[in-house]
Coordinates of C-alpha atoms and ligand atoms in Angstrom, one line a residue:
X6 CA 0.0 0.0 0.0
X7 CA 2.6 2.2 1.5
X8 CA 4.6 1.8 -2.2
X9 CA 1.4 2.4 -4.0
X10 CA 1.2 5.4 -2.4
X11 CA 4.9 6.4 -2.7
X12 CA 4.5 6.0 -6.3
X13 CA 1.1 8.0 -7.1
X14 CA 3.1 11.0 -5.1
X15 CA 6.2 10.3 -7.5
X16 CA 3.9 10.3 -10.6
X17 CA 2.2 13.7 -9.8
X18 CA 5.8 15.2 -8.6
X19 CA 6.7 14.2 -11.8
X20 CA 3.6 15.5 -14.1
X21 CA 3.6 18.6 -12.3
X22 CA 7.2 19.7 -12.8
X23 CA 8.7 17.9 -14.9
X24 CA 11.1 21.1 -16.1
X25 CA 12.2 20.9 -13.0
X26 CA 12.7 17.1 -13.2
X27 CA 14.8 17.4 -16.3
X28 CA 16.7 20.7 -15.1
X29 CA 18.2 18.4 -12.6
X30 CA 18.8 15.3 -14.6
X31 CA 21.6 17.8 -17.1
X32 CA 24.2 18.0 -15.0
X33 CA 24.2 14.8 -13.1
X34 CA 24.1 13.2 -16.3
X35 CA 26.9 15.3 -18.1
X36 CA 28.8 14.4 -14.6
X37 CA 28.0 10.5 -15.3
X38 CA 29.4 11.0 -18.4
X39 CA 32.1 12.4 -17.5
X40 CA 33.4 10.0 -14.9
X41 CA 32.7 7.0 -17.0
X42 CA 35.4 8.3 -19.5
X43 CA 37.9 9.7 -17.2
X44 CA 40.5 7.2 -19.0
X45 CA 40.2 8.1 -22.2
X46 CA 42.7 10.2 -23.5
X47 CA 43.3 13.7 -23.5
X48 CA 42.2 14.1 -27.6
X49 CA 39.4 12.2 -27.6
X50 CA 38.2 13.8 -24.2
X51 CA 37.1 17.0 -26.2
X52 CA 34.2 14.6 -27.6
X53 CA 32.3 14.9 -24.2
X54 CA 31.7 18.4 -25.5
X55 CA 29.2 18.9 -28.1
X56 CA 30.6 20.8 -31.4
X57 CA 28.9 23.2 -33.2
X58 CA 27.0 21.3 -35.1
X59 CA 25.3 18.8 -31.9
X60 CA 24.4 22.2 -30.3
X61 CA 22.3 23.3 -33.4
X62 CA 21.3 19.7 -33.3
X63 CA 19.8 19.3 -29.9
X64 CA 18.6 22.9 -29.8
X65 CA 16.3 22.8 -32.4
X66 CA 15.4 18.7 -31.8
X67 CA 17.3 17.6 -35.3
X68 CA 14.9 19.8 -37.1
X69 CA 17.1 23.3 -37.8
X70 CA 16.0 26.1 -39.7
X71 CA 16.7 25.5 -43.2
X72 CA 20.0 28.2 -43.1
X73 CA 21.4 26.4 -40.3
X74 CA 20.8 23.1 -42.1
X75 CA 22.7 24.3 -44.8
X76 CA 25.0 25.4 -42.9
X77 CA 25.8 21.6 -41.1
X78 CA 26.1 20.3 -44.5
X79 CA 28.5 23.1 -46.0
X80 CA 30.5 22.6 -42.9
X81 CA 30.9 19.0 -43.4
X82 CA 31.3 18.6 -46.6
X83 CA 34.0 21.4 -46.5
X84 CA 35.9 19.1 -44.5
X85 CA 35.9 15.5 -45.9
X86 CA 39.4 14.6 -46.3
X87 CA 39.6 12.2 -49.7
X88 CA 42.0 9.1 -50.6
X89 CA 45.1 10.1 -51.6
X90 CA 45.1 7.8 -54.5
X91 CA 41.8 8.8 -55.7
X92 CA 39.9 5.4 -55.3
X93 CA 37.2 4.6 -53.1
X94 CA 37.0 0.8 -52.6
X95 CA 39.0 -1.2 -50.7
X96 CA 38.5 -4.8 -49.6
X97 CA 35.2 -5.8 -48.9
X98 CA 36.2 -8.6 -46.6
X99 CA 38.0 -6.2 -44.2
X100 CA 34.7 -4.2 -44.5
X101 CA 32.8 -7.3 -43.8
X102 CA 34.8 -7.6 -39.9
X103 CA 34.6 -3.6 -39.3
X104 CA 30.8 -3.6 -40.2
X105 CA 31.0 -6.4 -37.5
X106 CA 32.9 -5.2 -35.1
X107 CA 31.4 -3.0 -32.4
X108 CA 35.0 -2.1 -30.6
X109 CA 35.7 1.2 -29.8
X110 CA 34.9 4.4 -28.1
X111 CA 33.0 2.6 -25.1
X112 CA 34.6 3.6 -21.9
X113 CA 35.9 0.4 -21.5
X114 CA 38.1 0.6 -24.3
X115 CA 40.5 2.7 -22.8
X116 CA 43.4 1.9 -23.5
X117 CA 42.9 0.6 -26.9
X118 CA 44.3 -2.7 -27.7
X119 CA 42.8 -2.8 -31.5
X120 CA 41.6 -0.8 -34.5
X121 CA 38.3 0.8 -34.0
X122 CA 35.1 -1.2 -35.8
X123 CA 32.1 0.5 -37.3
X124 CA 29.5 -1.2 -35.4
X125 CA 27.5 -0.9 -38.7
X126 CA 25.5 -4.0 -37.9
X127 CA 24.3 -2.4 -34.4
X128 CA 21.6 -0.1 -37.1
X129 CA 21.5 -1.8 -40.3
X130 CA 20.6 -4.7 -42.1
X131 CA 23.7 -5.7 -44.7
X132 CA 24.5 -9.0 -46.0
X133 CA 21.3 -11.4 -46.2
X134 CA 23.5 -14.3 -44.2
X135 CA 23.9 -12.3 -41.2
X136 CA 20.6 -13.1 -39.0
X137 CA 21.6 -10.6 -36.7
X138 CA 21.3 -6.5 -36.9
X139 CA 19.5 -3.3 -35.4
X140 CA 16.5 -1.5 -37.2
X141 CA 17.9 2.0 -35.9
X142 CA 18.9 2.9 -39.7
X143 CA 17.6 1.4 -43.1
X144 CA 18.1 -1.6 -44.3
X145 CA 21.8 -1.7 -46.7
X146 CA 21.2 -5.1 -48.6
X147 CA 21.7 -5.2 -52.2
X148 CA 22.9 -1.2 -51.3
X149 CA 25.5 -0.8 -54.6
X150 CA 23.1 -3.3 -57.1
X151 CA 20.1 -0.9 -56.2
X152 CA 22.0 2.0 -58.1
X153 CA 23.7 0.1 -60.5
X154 CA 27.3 0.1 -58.6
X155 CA 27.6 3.4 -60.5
X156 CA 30.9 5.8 -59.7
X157 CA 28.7 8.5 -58.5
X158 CA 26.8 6.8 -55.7
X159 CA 30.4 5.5 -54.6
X160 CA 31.8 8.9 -53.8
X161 CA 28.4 9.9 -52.4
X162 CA 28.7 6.4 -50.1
X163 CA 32.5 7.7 -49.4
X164 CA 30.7 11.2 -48.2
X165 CA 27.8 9.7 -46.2
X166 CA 30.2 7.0 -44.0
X167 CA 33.1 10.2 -44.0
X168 CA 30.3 12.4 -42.3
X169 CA 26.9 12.3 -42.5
X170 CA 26.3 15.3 -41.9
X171 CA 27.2 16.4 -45.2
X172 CA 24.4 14.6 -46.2
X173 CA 21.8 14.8 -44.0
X174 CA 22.0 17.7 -41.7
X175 CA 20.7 16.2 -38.0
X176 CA 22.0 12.5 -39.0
X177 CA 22.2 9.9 -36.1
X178 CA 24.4 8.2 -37.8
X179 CA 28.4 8.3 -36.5
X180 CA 30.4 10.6 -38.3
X181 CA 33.4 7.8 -38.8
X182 CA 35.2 10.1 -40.6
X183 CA 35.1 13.4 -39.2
X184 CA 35.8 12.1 -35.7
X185 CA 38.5 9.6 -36.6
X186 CA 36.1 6.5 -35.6
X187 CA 37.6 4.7 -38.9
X188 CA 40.2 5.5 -41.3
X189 CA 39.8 6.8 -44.5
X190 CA 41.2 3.2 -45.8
X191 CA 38.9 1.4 -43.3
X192 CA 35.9 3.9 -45.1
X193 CA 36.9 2.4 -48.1
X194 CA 36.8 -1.2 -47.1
X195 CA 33.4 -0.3 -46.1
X196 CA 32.5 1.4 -49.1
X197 CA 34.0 -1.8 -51.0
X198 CA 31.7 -4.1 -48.9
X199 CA 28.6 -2.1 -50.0
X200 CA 29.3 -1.6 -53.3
X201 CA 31.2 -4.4 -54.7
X202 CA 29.3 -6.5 -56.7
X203 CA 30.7 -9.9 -55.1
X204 CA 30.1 -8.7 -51.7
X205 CA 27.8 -10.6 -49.9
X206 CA 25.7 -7.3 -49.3
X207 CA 25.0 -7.6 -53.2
X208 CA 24.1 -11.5 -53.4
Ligands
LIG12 C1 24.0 4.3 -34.3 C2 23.4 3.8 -35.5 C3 24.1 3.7 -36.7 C4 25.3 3.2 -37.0 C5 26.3 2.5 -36.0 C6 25.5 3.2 -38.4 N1 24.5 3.9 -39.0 FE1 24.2 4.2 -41.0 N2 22.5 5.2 -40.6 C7 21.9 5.3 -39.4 C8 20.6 6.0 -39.5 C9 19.7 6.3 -38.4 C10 20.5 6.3 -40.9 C11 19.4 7.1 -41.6 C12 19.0 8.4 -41.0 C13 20.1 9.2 -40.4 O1 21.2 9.4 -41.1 O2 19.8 9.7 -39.3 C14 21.7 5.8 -41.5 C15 21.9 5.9 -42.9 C16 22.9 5.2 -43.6 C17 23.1 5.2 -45.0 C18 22.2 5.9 -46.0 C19 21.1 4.9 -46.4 C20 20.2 5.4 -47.5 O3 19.2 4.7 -47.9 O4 20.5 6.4 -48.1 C21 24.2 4.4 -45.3 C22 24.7 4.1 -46.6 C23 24.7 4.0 -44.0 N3 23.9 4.5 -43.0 C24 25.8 3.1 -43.8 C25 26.3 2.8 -42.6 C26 27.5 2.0 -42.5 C27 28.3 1.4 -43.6 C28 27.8 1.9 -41.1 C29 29.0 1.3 -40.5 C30 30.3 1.9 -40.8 C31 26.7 2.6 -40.4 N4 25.9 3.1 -41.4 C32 26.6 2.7 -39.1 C33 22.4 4.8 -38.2 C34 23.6 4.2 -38.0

């Protein structure tokens, strides 16, 4: 009874001022979040921070004016750094274990004793053998023989994995690129395993 009652008076605390409620949620949490990565070095550290583009982000709810939209995008598209050699796929079977692989960036990877995965499986759907993935983000199966494997849509791929911001302003998705979660020849192995036509992604 007694709990009953304890949890009516929680509910209308909670109804009634929940402003309040959340006011004092912000910093404990940013304080949680803060502890849980106090081993993680110095440059990555900055992260805990939101950029320029998060604060847009959260403040308008990943809806922003249309100028400030355009603005993300410019931004992050001003800053993709290319391949060197011009090419955008790599191996697909490398792409196939990083698309896998959900190491990295977790507070218990500090220190890190491998290269960082993409975790792409955590959101999407990629090759039809793999039973296993999250709904967060569309489904990527048959992703390069949709459009043809055409040269275009592999540079825009290269974009969207380097930062997707620079495609969709507001995107949940990591910004691998942008933040140094993968490399730019990691990107390609994942650009490779999404657009190669003997990738299992394509079968
Ligand atoms: C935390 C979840 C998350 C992870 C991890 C993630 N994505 Fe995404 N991805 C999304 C979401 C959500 C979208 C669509 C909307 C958006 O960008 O917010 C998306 C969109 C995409 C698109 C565009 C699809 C289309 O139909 O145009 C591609 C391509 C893509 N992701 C590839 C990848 C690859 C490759 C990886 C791994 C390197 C990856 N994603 C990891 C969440 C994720």
């Amino acid at each position: 009874m007694r709990n009953i009652f304890n949890a009516a008076v929680l509910t209308i605390i909670a109804l009634a001022a929940p402003g309040a409620l959340a006011q004092q949620a912000v910093p404990s949490a940013d304080a949680a979040i803060a502890a849980a990565f106090a081993a993680a070095p110095a440059d990555w550290k900055d992260r805990l921070t939101p950029d320029q583009t998060m604060k847009v982000c959260s403040e308008h709810k990943n809806h922003p004016p249309a100028k400030e939209a355009e603005e993300i995008q410019k931004r992050a598209q001003a800053a993709i750094e290319y391949p060197a050699d011009g090419k955008f796929l790599g191996d697909w079977k490398k792409g196939e274990s990083l698309a896998q692989s959900g190491y990295g960036l977790r507070f218990s990877d500090y220190p890190p004793t491998r290269q960082n995965g993409g975790n792409c499986y955590a959101c999407h759907q990629l090759a039809a053998r793999e039973l296993s993935f999250g709904t967060i983000g569309p489904s990527l199966l048959n992703y390069g023989k949709l459009r043809d494997f055409k040269e275009s849509e592999v540079k825009a791929l290269y974009e969207r994995i380097y930062n997707s911001q620079a495609v969709l302003p507001c995107s949940n998705m990591p910004r691998f690129g942008a933040n140094k979660i993968l490399t730019i020849d990691q990107i390609k192995d994942i650009v490779a395993l999404l657009m190669s036509p003997d990738s299992p992604v394509n079968k």
